mmCIF file of C-alpha atoms in Angstrom:
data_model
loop_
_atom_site.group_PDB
_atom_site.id
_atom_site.type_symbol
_atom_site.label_atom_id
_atom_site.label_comp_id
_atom_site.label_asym_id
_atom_site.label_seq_id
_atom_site.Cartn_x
_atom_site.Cartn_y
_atom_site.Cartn_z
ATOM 1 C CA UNK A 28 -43.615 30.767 -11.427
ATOM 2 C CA UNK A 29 -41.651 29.654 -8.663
ATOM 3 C CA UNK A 30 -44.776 29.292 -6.506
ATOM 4 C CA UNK A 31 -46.310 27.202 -8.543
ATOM 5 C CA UNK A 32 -43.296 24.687 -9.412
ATOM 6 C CA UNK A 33 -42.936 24.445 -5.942
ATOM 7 C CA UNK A 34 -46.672 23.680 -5.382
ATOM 8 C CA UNK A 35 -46.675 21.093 -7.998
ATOM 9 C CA UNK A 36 -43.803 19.322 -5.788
ATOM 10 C CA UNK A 37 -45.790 19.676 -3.231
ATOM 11 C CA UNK A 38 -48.509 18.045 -4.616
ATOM 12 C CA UNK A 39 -46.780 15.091 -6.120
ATOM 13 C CA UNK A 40 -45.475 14.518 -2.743
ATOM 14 C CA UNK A 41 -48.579 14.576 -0.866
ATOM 15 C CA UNK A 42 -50.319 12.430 -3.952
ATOM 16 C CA UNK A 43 -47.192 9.721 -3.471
ATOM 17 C CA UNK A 44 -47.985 9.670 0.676
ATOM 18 C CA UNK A 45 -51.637 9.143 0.131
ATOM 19 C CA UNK A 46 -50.791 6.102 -2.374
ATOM 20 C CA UNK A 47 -48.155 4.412 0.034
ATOM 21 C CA UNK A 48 -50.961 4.829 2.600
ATOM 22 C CA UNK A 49 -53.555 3.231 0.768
ATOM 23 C CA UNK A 50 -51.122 0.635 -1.330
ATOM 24 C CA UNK A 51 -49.795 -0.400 1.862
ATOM 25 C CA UNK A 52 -53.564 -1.084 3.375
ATOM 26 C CA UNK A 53 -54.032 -3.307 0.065
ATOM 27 C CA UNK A 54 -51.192 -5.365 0.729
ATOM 28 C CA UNK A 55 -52.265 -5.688 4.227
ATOM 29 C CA UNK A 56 -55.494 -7.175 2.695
ATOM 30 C CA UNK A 57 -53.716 -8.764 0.179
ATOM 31 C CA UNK A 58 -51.799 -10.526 3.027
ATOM 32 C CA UNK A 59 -55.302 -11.302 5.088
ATOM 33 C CA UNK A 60 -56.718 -13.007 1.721
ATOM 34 C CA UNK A 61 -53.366 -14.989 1.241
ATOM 35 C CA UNK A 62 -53.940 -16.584 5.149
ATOM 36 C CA UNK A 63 -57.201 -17.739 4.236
ATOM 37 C CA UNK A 64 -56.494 -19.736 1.126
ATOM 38 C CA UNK A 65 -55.042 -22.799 1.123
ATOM 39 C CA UNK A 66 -54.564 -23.688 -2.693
ATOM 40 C CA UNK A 67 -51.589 -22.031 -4.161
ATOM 41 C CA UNK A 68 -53.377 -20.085 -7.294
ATOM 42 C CA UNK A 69 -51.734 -19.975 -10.377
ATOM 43 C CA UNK A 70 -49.767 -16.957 -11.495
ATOM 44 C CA UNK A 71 -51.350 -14.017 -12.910
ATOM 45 C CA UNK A 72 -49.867 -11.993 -15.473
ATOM 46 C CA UNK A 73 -49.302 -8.542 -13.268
ATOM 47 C CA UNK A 74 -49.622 -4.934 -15.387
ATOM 48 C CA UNK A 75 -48.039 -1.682 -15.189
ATOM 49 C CA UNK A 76 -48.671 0.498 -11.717
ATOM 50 C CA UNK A 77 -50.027 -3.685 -9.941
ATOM 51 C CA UNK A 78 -48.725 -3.553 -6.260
ATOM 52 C CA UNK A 79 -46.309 -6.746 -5.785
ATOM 53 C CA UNK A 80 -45.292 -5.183 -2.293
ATOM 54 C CA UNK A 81 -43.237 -3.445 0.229
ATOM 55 C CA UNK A 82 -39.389 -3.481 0.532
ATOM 56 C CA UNK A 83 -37.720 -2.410 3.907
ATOM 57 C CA UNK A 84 -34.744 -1.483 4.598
ATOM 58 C CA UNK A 85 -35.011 -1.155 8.776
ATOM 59 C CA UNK A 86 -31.634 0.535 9.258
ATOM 60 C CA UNK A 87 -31.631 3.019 7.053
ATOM 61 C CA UNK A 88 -35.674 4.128 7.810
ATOM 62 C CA UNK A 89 -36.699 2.909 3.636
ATOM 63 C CA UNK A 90 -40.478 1.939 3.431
ATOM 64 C CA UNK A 91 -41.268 1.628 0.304
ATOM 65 C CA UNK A 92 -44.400 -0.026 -1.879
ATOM 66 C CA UNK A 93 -43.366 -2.012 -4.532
ATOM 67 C CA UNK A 94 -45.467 -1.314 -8.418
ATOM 68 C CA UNK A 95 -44.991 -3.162 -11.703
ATOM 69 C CA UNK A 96 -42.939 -1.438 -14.040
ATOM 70 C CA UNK A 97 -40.778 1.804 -14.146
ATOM 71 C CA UNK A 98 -42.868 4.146 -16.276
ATOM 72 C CA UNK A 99 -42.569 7.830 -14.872
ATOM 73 C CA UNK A 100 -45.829 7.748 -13.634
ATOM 74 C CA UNK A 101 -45.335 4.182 -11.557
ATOM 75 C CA UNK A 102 -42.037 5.864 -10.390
ATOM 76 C CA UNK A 103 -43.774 8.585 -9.084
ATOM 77 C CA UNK A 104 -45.805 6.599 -6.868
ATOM 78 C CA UNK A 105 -43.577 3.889 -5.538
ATOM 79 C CA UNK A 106 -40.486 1.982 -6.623
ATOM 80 C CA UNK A 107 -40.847 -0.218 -9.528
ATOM 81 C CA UNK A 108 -40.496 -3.911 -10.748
ATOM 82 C CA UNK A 109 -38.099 -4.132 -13.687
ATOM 83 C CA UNK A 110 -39.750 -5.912 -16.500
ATOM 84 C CA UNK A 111 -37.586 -9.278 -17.528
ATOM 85 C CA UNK A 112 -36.320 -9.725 -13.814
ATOM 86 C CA UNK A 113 -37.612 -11.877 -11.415
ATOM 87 C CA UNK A 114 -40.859 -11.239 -9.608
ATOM 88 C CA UNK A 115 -41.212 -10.318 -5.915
ATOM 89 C CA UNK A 116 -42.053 -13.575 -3.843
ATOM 90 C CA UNK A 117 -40.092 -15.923 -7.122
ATOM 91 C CA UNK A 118 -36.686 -17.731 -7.256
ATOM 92 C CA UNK A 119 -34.098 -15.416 -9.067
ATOM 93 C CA UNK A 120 -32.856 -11.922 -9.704
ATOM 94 C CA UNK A 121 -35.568 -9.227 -8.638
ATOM 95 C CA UNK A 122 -34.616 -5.948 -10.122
ATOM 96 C CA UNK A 123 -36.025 -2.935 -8.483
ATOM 97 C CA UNK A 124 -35.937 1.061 -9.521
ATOM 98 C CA UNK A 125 -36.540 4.209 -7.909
ATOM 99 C CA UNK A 126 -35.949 7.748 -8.179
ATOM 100 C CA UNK A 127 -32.886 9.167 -6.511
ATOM 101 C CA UNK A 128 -34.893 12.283 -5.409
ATOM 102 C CA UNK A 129 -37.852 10.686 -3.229
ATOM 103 C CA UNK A 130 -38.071 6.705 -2.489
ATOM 104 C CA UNK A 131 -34.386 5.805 -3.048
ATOM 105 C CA UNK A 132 -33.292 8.772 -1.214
ATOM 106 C CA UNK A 133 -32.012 6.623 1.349
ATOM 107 C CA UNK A 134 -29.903 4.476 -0.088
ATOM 108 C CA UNK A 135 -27.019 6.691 -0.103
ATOM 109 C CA UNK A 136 -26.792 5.381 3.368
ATOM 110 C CA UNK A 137 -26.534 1.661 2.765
ATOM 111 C CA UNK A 138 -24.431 -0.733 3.991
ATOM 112 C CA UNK A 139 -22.569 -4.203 2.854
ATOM 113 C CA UNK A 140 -24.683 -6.424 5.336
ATOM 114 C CA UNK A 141 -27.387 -4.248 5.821
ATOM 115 C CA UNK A 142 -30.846 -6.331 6.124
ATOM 116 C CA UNK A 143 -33.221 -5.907 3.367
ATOM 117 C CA UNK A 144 -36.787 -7.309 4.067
ATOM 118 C CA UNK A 145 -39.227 -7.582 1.318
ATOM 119 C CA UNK A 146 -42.972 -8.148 1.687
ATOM 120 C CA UNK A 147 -45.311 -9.975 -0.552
ATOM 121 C CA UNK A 148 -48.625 -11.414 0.311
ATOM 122 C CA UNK A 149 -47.350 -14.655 0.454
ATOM 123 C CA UNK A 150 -44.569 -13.634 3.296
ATOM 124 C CA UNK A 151 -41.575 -11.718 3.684
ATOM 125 C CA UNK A 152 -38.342 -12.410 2.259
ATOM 126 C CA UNK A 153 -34.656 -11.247 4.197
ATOM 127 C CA UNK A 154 -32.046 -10.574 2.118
ATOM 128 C CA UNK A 155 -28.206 -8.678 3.068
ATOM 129 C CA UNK A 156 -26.626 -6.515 0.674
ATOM 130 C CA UNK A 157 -23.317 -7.863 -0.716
ATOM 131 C CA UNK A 158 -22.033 -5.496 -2.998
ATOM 132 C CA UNK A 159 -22.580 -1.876 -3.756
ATOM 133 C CA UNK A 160 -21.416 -0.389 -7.295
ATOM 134 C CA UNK A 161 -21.551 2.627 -9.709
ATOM 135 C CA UNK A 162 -22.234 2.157 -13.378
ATOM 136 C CA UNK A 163 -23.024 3.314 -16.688
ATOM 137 C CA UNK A 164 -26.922 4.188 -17.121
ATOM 138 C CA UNK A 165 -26.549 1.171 -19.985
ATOM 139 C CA UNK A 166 -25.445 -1.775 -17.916
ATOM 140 C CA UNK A 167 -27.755 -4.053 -17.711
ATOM 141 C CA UNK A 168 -25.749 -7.119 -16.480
ATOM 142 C CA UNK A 169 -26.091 -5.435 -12.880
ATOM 143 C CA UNK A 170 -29.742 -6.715 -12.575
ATOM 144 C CA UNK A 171 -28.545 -10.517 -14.394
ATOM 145 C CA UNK A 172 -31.463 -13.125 -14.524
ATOM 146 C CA UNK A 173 -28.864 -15.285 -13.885
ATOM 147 C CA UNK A 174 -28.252 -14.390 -10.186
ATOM 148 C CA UNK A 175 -29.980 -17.011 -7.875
ATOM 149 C CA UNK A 176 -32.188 -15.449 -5.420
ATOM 150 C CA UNK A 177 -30.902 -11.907 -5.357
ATOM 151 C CA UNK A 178 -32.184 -8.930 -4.906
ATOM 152 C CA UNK A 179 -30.844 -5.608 -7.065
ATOM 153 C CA UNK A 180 -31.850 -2.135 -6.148
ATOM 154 C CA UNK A 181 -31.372 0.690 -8.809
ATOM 155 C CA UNK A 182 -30.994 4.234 -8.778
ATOM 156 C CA UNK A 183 -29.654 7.541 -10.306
ATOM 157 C CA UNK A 184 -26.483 8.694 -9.044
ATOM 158 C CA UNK A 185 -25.124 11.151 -7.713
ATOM 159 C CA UNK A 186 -27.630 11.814 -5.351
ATOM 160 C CA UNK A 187 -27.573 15.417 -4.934
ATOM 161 C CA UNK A 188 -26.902 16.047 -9.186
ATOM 162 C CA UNK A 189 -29.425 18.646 -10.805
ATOM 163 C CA UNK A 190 -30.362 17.074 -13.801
ATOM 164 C CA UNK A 191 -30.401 13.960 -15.759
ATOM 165 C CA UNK A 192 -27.736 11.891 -13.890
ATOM 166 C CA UNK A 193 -24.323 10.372 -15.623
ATOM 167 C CA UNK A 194 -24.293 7.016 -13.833
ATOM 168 C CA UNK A 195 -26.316 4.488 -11.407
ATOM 169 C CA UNK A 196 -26.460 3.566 -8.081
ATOM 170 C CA UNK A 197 -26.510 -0.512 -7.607
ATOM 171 C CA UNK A 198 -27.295 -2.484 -4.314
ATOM 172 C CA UNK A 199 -26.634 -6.249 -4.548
ATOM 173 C CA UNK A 200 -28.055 -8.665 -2.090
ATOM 174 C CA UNK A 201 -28.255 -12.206 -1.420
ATOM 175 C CA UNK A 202 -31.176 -14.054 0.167
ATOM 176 C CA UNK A 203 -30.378 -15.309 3.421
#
């Protein structure tokens, strides 16, 4: 049994590598097919698991493709949009999630001021963190639609806990 839970870990990790690999090669093409057009198109309506892009986080090593929604399955592959927050590339709040245990690993490491760089195929937006903050799984006034071009990162916390976690991790930024 224990052989093959920690096979299927394996194998969810190595699945998750070979979609950053070829998710990040799409928004590289993505990127290549923005520089050739020059009429803005109008905005499509994006679906679960649709790469938006790649957030960065340079000091802390975070590479991360960006994916539309926060089922289990998107989660598994990449961090995820949060539905009714701002979209990657738009004016306002972007909410982003990801698991404690694999993409957002990192972020146990962050920084106020830290430089967070996020890619889209129309260019890359910098934003610093402001404010970093622990709440209740139910607070949803961290990831406001009211906050003018920010940038929230979610997360379980703590970051080593076994099992579902009792609170969330929150970055804030600003874009600068």
């Amino acid at each position: 049994a224990g052989v093959l839970a920690l096979a299927y870990v394996a194998l969810t990790l190595f699945n998750a590598r070979l979609f950053q690999n070829a998710a990040s090669r799409a928004l590289q093409g993505q990127i290549r097919a923005e520089e050739l057009h020059t009429v803005i198109p109008a905005r499509k309506t994006v679906k679960e698991g649709d790469l938006l892009g790649r957030i960065e986080i340079p000091r802390i090593g975070l590479s991360v493709m960006v994916l539309q929604g926060t089922t289990s399955k998107t989660l598994r592959l990449g961090v995820g949009h949060i539905s009714g927050t701002s979209l990657p590339g738009e004016s306002g709040n972007i909410g982003i999630a990801g698991h404690r245990d694999t993409f957002f690993r990192g972020l146990k490491d962050i920084r106020s001021e830290d430089e967070i760089l996020l890619q889209t195929a129309s260019g890359i937006v910098k934003y610093k963190v402001d404010w970093i903050q622990i709440t209740a799984p139910g607070d949803s006034s961290v990831v406001s639609t009211e906050t003018d071009s920010g940038l929230t990162l979610v997360t379980c916390y703590p970051f080593y806990y076994v099992g579902a976690s009792p609170e969330r991790f929150v970055v804030h930024a600003h874009r600068w």
